[in-house]
Coordinates of C-alpha atoms and ligand atoms in Angstrom, one line a residue:
X68 CA -34.7 28.7 -54.3
X69 CA -32.3 30.3 -57.5
X70 CA -29.4 28.4 -56.2
X71 CA -31.2 25.0 -55.3
X72 CA -32.4 25.8 -59.3
X73 CA -28.6 25.8 -60.4
X74 CA -27.0 23.1 -58.5
X75 CA -30.1 20.1 -58.3
X76 CA -32.6 21.0 -60.7
X77 CA -34.9 18.0 -60.1
X78 CA -35.6 18.6 -56.6
X79 CA -36.2 22.4 -57.3
X80 CA -38.9 21.4 -59.6
X81 CA -40.5 19.2 -57.1
X82 CA -40.4 21.9 -54.0
X83 CA -41.8 24.4 -56.5
X84 CA -44.6 21.9 -57.6
X85 CA -45.2 21.6 -53.6
X86 CA -45.6 25.1 -53.4
X87 CA -47.7 25.4 -56.2
X88 CA -50.1 22.9 -55.0
X89 CA -50.1 24.6 -51.4
X90 CA -50.9 28.0 -53.1
X91 CA -54.1 26.4 -55.3
X92 CA -55.8 24.0 -52.6
X93 CA -57.9 24.6 -49.8
X94 CA -56.1 22.8 -47.1
X95 CA -58.5 21.7 -44.5
X96 CA -56.0 18.6 -42.8
X97 CA -56.9 19.9 -39.5
X98 CA -53.1 19.2 -38.2
X99 CA -51.5 21.5 -40.6
X100 CA -50.7 25.0 -40.9
X101 CA -48.8 27.6 -43.1
X102 CA -45.6 29.1 -41.3
X103 CA -44.5 33.0 -41.3
X104 CA -41.6 33.6 -43.3
X105 CA -39.8 34.1 -40.2
X106 CA -40.4 30.8 -39.0
X107 CA -39.4 29.3 -42.7
X108 CA -36.1 31.4 -42.7
X109 CA -35.2 30.2 -39.1
X110 CA -35.7 26.9 -40.3
X111 CA -33.8 27.3 -43.1
X112 CA -30.6 28.8 -41.6
X113 CA -27.0 28.2 -40.7
X114 CA -28.1 26.5 -37.3
X115 CA -28.6 23.2 -39.1
X116 CA -24.7 23.0 -39.1
X117 CA -24.2 22.8 -35.9
X118 CA -23.9 20.0 -33.4
X119 CA -24.9 20.6 -29.8
X120 CA -25.4 17.1 -27.7
X121 CA -26.4 18.5 -24.0
X122 CA -28.1 21.0 -23.1
X123 CA -27.2 25.2 -23.0
X124 CA -24.0 25.6 -20.8
X125 CA -23.7 21.7 -20.8
X126 CA -22.6 20.3 -24.1
X127 CA -20.2 18.1 -25.4
X128 CA -19.3 20.2 -28.3
X129 CA -17.5 23.4 -28.7
X130 CA -18.9 26.8 -30.3
X131 CA -22.3 26.4 -28.9
X132 CA -22.6 30.0 -27.5
X133 CA -24.8 30.9 -30.1
X134 CA -27.4 28.1 -30.4
X135 CA -27.0 28.2 -26.5
X136 CA -28.6 31.4 -26.9
X137 CA -31.3 30.1 -29.5
X138 CA -32.5 27.1 -27.0
X139 CA -32.4 29.6 -24.1
X140 CA -34.8 32.0 -26.1
X141 CA -37.1 29.1 -27.2
X142 CA -36.9 27.9 -23.6
X143 CA -38.0 31.4 -21.9
X144 CA -40.2 32.1 -24.7
X145 CA -42.1 28.7 -23.9
X146 CA -42.5 28.9 -20.5
X147 CA -44.2 32.2 -20.4
X148 CA -46.4 31.3 -23.6
X149 CA -47.8 27.9 -21.3
X150 CA -47.0 29.6 -18.0
X151 CA -45.1 26.6 -16.9
X152 CA -41.8 26.4 -15.1
X153 CA -39.6 23.2 -17.1
X154 CA -39.6 23.0 -20.6
X155 CA -37.6 20.6 -23.3
X156 CA -37.4 22.3 -26.4
X157 CA -35.7 19.2 -28.1
X158 CA -37.9 16.5 -28.9
X159 CA -38.0 16.3 -33.0
X160 CA -41.3 15.5 -33.7
X161 CA -44.6 15.0 -30.9
X162 CA -43.8 11.5 -31.0
X163 CA -40.5 12.0 -29.7
X164 CA -42.1 14.2 -27.1
X165 CA -44.4 11.7 -25.9
X166 CA -42.0 8.9 -26.0
X167 CA -39.5 11.4 -23.8
X168 CA -42.8 11.9 -21.3
X169 CA -43.7 8.0 -21.1
X170 CA -40.1 7.6 -20.2
X171 CA -39.7 10.0 -17.6
X172 CA -42.7 8.6 -15.7
X173 CA -43.2 5.4 -16.5
X174 CA -41.6 2.2 -16.6
X175 CA -41.6 -0.9 -19.3
X176 CA -44.9 -2.7 -19.1
X177 CA -46.7 -0.2 -17.2
X178 CA -50.5 0.2 -17.3
X179 CA -51.6 3.7 -19.3
X180 CA -55.0 4.7 -20.6
X181 CA -55.7 7.0 -23.4
X182 CA -58.5 7.4 -26.0
X183 CA -59.3 5.3 -28.0
X184 CA -57.9 5.2 -31.5
X185 CA -60.7 4.9 -33.8
X186 CA -62.4 8.0 -31.5
X187 CA -59.9 10.3 -31.9
X188 CA -57.0 9.4 -30.1
X189 CA -53.0 9.2 -31.7
X190 CA -51.2 6.3 -32.7
X191 CA -48.8 7.2 -29.9
X192 CA -51.9 6.7 -27.3
X193 CA -51.1 2.6 -27.5
X194 CA -51.6 1.7 -30.9
X195 CA -49.9 -2.2 -30.8
X196 CA -47.7 -0.9 -33.8
X197 CA -46.2 1.7 -31.9
X198 CA -43.9 1.8 -29.4
X199 CA -46.4 3.0 -27.1
X200 CA -48.6 0.3 -27.5
X201 CA -45.3 -2.5 -27.4
X202 CA -43.6 -0.8 -24.3
X203 CA -46.7 -0.3 -22.0
X204 CA -50.2 -2.0 -21.3
X205 CA -52.3 0.7 -23.1
X206 CA -56.7 0.2 -22.5
X207 CA -58.7 2.5 -24.3
X208 CA -61.4 4.6 -22.7
X209 CA -64.2 5.6 -25.0
X210 CA -66.4 8.3 -26.0
X211 CA -70.4 7.9 -25.1
X212 CA -72.4 6.4 -27.9
X213 CA -75.1 9.1 -27.3
X214 CA -73.0 12.2 -27.1
X215 CA -70.2 11.5 -28.6
X216 CA -68.2 13.2 -25.9
X217 CA -65.8 11.4 -23.5
X218 CA -67.5 9.5 -21.4
X219 CA -65.6 10.6 -18.0
X220 CA -68.0 8.3 -15.6
X221 CA -67.2 5.0 -17.7
X222 CA -63.5 6.5 -17.5
X223 CA -63.6 6.7 -14.1
X224 CA -65.0 2.8 -13.6
X225 CA -62.6 1.4 -16.2
X226 CA -59.6 3.3 -14.1
X227 CA -60.7 1.8 -10.9
X228 CA -60.6 -1.7 -12.3
X229 CA -57.5 -1.0 -14.5
X230 CA -55.3 0.8 -11.9
X231 CA -53.8 2.6 -14.6
X232 CA -49.7 4.4 -13.3
X233 CA -50.4 7.0 -16.2
X234 CA -54.1 8.5 -17.8
X235 CA -53.3 10.4 -21.2
X236 CA -55.8 13.2 -22.1
X237 CA -55.4 14.7 -25.8
X238 CA -56.7 13.6 -29.2
X239 CA -56.0 13.9 -32.8
X240 CA -59.8 14.3 -33.8
X241 CA -61.5 15.2 -30.9
X242 CA -63.9 18.8 -31.6
X243 CA -64.3 19.3 -28.3
X244 CA -62.8 21.2 -24.9
X245 CA -61.1 18.7 -22.7
X246 CA -62.1 18.5 -19.3
X247 CA -58.7 18.6 -17.2
X248 CA -60.1 19.4 -14.1
X249 CA -62.3 15.8 -14.4
X250 CA -59.1 14.2 -15.7
X251 CA -57.2 15.4 -12.7
X252 CA -60.0 14.2 -10.4
X253 CA -60.0 10.5 -11.9
X254 CA -55.9 10.0 -12.2
X255 CA -55.7 11.1 -8.4
X256 CA -58.7 8.5 -7.5
X257 CA -56.8 5.8 -8.6
X258 CA -53.7 7.3 -7.9
X259 CA -52.5 7.9 -11.4
X260 CA -50.1 10.3 -12.8
X261 CA -51.8 12.7 -15.6
X262 CA -50.4 13.4 -19.1
X263 CA -52.2 16.1 -21.5
X264 CA -50.9 15.6 -25.1
X265 CA -51.9 19.0 -26.0
X266 CA -50.8 18.5 -30.1
X267 CA -53.4 19.8 -32.2
X268 CA -54.8 22.3 -29.4
X269 CA -51.7 23.9 -28.4
X270 CA -52.3 26.9 -30.0
X271 CA -55.6 27.9 -28.7
X272 CA -54.4 26.9 -25.5
X273 CA -51.8 29.3 -26.1
X274 CA -54.1 32.3 -27.2
X275 CA -56.5 31.8 -24.0
X276 CA -59.0 29.7 -25.6
X277 CA -58.8 26.5 -24.1
X278 CA -58.1 25.7 -20.5
X279 CA -54.4 25.6 -20.0
X280 CA -53.3 21.7 -19.1
X281 CA -50.2 23.2 -17.5
X282 CA -52.6 24.1 -14.7
X283 CA -53.6 20.4 -14.1
X284 CA -51.1 17.6 -15.6
X285 CA -48.1 16.4 -14.3
X286 CA -46.4 16.4 -17.5
X287 CA -47.5 17.8 -20.8
X288 CA -46.5 17.1 -24.6
X289 CA -47.3 18.8 -27.8
X290 CA -45.9 19.3 -31.5
X291 CA -45.5 22.9 -32.3
X292 CA -46.2 22.6 -36.0
X293 CA -50.4 22.4 -36.0
X294 CA -52.4 24.9 -34.4
X295 CA -49.2 26.7 -32.5
X296 CA -47.8 27.0 -36.2
X297 CA -44.3 26.9 -35.9
X298 CA -42.0 24.3 -37.3
X299 CA -42.3 20.2 -37.3
X300 CA -41.5 19.5 -33.6
X301 CA -42.1 18.4 -30.2
X302 CA -41.9 20.2 -26.9
X303 CA -42.6 18.6 -23.1
X304 CA -43.4 20.4 -20.3
X305 CA -43.8 20.3 -16.5
X306 CA -44.1 21.7 -13.2
X307 CA -42.4 18.9 -11.3
X308 CA -38.7 19.7 -11.1
X309 CA -37.9 15.6 -10.2
X310 CA -39.7 14.9 -13.5
X311 CA -37.6 17.5 -15.5
X312 CA -35.1 16.6 -14.4
X313 CA -35.7 13.0 -15.4
X314 CA -37.4 14.2 -18.7
X315 CA -34.1 15.8 -19.9
X316 CA -32.0 12.7 -19.6
X317 CA -34.3 11.1 -21.6
X318 CA -34.7 13.0 -24.4
X319 CA -31.0 13.4 -24.5
X320 CA -28.8 11.1 -24.3
X321 CA -31.9 8.5 -23.6
X322 CA -34.0 8.5 -27.2
X323 CA -32.1 11.5 -29.3
X324 CA -28.8 12.5 -30.5
X325 CA -27.6 15.9 -31.6
X326 CA -30.8 18.6 -31.3
X327 CA -32.0 20.0 -34.2
X328 CA -30.9 23.8 -33.5
X329 CA -32.4 25.2 -36.6
X330 CA -35.6 23.8 -35.9
X331 CA -35.3 25.1 -32.3
X332 CA -34.8 28.5 -33.1
X333 CA -37.8 28.1 -35.3
X334 CA -39.8 27.1 -32.7
X335 CA -38.5 30.3 -30.9
X336 CA -39.4 32.4 -33.4
X337 CA -43.2 31.0 -33.2
X338 CA -43.5 31.4 -29.9
X339 CA -43.2 34.7 -29.9
X340 CA -45.4 35.0 -32.6
X341 CA -47.7 33.0 -30.3
X342 CA -46.8 36.0 -27.5
X343 CA -48.4 38.3 -29.7
X344 CA -51.7 39.7 -28.9
X345 CA -52.2 39.3 -33.1
X346 CA -52.1 35.6 -32.5
X347 CA -54.9 35.6 -30.0
X348 CA -57.2 37.3 -32.8
X349 CA -56.1 34.5 -35.1
X350 CA -57.1 31.6 -33.1
X351 CA -60.5 33.8 -32.1
X352 CA -61.0 33.2 -35.9
X353 CA -59.9 29.7 -36.0
X354 CA -62.6 28.9 -33.7
X355 CA -65.6 31.2 -34.7
X356 CA -64.8 29.8 -38.4
X357 CA -64.9 26.2 -37.7
X358 CA -68.5 27.0 -35.6
X359 CA -69.5 28.4 -38.9
X360 CA -68.2 25.6 -41.0
X361 CA -69.7 23.0 -38.5
X362 CA -73.1 24.9 -38.3
X363 CA -73.5 25.4 -42.4
X364 CA -73.1 21.3 -42.4
X365 CA -75.5 21.0 -39.7
X366 CA -78.1 23.4 -41.9
X367 CA -77.6 21.0 -44.7
X368 CA -78.4 17.9 -42.6
X369 CA -75.6 16.4 -42.3
X370 CA -74.5 13.9 -38.6
X371 CA -71.8 16.5 -37.3
X372 CA -69.6 14.3 -34.8
X373 CA -70.9 15.7 -31.0
X374 CA -73.2 18.1 -32.8
X375 CA -70.8 20.7 -33.7
X376 CA -67.3 21.8 -32.5
X377 CA -65.8 23.9 -29.4
X378 CA -62.0 23.7 -31.4
X379 CA -60.3 23.8 -34.9
X380 CA -61.8 21.1 -36.1
X381 CA -65.0 18.9 -36.8
X382 CA -65.7 15.6 -38.2
X383 CA -68.6 15.3 -40.6
X384 CA -70.1 11.8 -41.1
X385 CA -70.7 11.4 -44.7
X386 CA -71.5 8.2 -45.6
X387 CA -74.4 8.7 -43.5
X388 CA -76.0 11.5 -45.6
X389 CA -74.1 11.2 -48.9
X390 CA -73.7 7.3 -49.2
X391 CA -70.0 7.9 -49.7
X392 CA -67.3 6.5 -47.6
X393 CA -64.6 8.7 -46.1
X394 CA -62.1 7.4 -48.2
X395 CA -64.5 8.2 -51.3
X396 CA -64.9 11.6 -49.8
X397 CA -61.3 12.2 -49.6
X398 CA -60.6 11.3 -53.1
X399 CA -63.1 13.2 -54.6
X400 CA -62.8 16.4 -52.8
X401 CA -59.1 15.9 -54.0
X402 CA -60.3 16.2 -57.3
X403 CA -61.7 19.8 -57.0
X404 CA -58.3 20.8 -54.9
X405 CA -59.6 20.6 -51.7
X406 CA -57.5 18.4 -49.1
X407 CA -58.7 16.4 -46.1
X408 CA -58.3 13.1 -44.4
X409 CA -60.5 10.5 -44.2
X410 CA -61.2 9.6 -40.6
X411 CA -63.3 7.3 -38.5
X412 CA -66.1 8.7 -36.3
X413 CA -67.1 7.2 -32.9
X414 CA -68.3 3.4 -33.4
X415 CA -68.0 3.3 -36.9
X416 CA -68.9 0.6 -39.2
X417 CA -65.9 0.9 -41.5
X418 CA -62.9 -0.1 -41.5
X419 CA -60.0 3.0 -40.6
X420 CA -58.7 2.9 -44.2
X421 CA -62.7 3.2 -45.5
X422 CA -64.3 5.6 -42.5
X423 CA -67.6 6.7 -42.7
X424 CA -66.5 10.3 -42.0
X425 CA -63.9 13.3 -42.6
X426 CA -62.3 15.3 -40.6
X427 CA -61.9 19.1 -41.5
X428 CA -60.2 22.0 -39.9
X429 CA -59.9 25.4 -40.5
X430 CA -56.1 26.5 -38.9
X431 CA -54.4 26.6 -42.3
X432 CA -57.0 28.2 -44.4
X433 CA -57.8 30.8 -41.6
X434 CA -53.8 31.8 -41.3
X435 CA -54.5 32.4 -44.9
X436 CA -57.3 34.9 -43.9
X437 CA -60.7 33.1 -44.8
X438 CA -63.5 34.4 -42.6
X439 CA -66.5 32.2 -41.6
X440 CA -68.3 33.1 -44.8
X441 CA -65.8 31.5 -46.8
X442 CA -65.7 28.4 -44.7
X443 CA -69.5 28.4 -45.5
X444 CA -69.1 28.3 -48.8
X445 CA -66.5 25.7 -49.2
X446 CA -69.0 24.0 -46.9
X447 CA -71.7 24.2 -49.9
X448 CA -68.5 22.8 -52.2
X449 CA -68.0 19.9 -50.2
X450 CA -71.7 18.9 -50.4
X451 CA -72.1 19.9 -53.8
X452 CA -69.2 17.5 -54.7
X453 CA -70.7 14.6 -52.3
X454 CA -73.6 15.1 -53.9
X455 CA -72.7 14.7 -57.7
X456 CA -69.5 12.7 -57.5
X457 CA -70.2 11.5 -61.3
X458 CA -71.2 15.0 -62.6
X459 CA -68.0 16.4 -64.2
X460 CA -69.4 19.6 -65.1
X461 CA -70.5 20.3 -61.3
X462 CA -66.9 19.4 -60.1
X463 CA -65.5 21.6 -62.6
X464 CA -67.3 24.4 -61.4
X465 CA -66.3 24.1 -58.0
X466 CA -62.5 23.6 -59.5
X467 CA -62.8 27.0 -60.9
X468 CA -64.3 28.3 -57.3
X469 CA -61.8 27.1 -55.4
X470 CA -59.2 28.5 -57.7
X471 CA -60.6 32.3 -57.3
X472 CA -60.9 31.6 -53.7
X473 CA -57.5 30.8 -52.9
X474 CA -56.1 33.2 -55.7
X475 CA -57.6 35.8 -53.5
X476 CA -56.1 34.5 -50.5
X477 CA -52.2 34.1 -51.4
X478 CA -49.6 32.9 -49.6
X479 CA -46.1 35.0 -48.1
X480 CA -43.9 33.0 -49.8
Ligands
LIG263 C1 -49.9 15.1 -34.6 C2 -49.9 14.2 -32.9 C3 -49.1 13.6 -32.5 C4 -47.6 13.4 -33.1 O1 -47.1 14.3 -33.5 P1 -45.7 14.1 -35.0 O2 -44.8 15.2 -35.0 O3 -46.6 13.6 -36.0 O4 -44.9 12.8 -34.6 C5 -48.7 13.4 -31.5 N1 -49.9 13.4 -30.4 C6 -51.2 13.5 -31.0 C7 -52.1 13.9 -30.1 C8 -51.1 14.6 -32.2 O5 -52.6 14.7 -32.9

């Protein structure tokens, strides 16, 4: 930071302020994590200077011998990590990975089914303002009102009627194991392809703690920056050679120009970290912590969507217990340095920008060493804040407690 400090003090101050924020807050946004200093170093490297349109050994520019090695390392490690035959590591983000995957297997206006966006689906699963909803005809499937888990029987019935070309499994706010064999069976029964977007759960899959979609789906996409704990980016995988060939053409030159070689190098570093036994231990703690977190809220009488969690996140219905909307809860928790996001719960009575719930994830603070007891404590503080929204003394006490706990679990930067 010292060079930046000299040449652009204004920006150095901003970045330092963000680092201080990250250090001093309890980060519960389920899609965030803290990368290792090694990943950060690779991403901040001179590879950012290099143009490398194309793929290893098939580039449009000279001087690619070393970035070729970086991309090959990323590809080989990724294949090993998810036990898959063909990969593309160039997608700039999860959304670009999905655009690549859709274009590799669909034609414009084809029919697709994805989880309803207000029940955990992602923007790229058919939001009317997103390219996915514009380019394809999406129909949502839903969770059951009683179990709050995916209603596979209804999905089967709706798929028979709608006859989609593709079914998308995967979510941004779904706390349970996804039943890939069932998705496969439903897709097969209507002659549809199956795509899994494992953006949120890729780290759990890598650690063998969630079924591996590469064993079931025709095409699999992911981000690299959520539970997988790599740099911000996307990946696409498949076991079908024809899909792989189309995919490579779709990503470049179809939808992207030069790949972000510094990010691809950082992806490779993250994949090698994810192949280590310590990563499995980390992901086990992520899930244990999430279960303890959910359990503590259940004990205090909260409605936790679907009654708990199998993965790294939980959805907490705050409105029914505290009378506060998700939006108010998010703002209030922000005031005590606990960061999370408002989130709709299934069949929410509130609009998405207000919402009845908040989404809470354990990956980031587990990286900082939080254990189950720490999350139980944080659950108590969240309840205390939400139950005393006007009590400045109580909020101040929580702020002090957050400071002590975050000081005890420093970031390595
Ligand atoms: C986060 C996410 C994405 C998109 O990732 P970006 O990198 O933000 O574009 C796609 N699908 C799902 C399910 C996600 O959770």
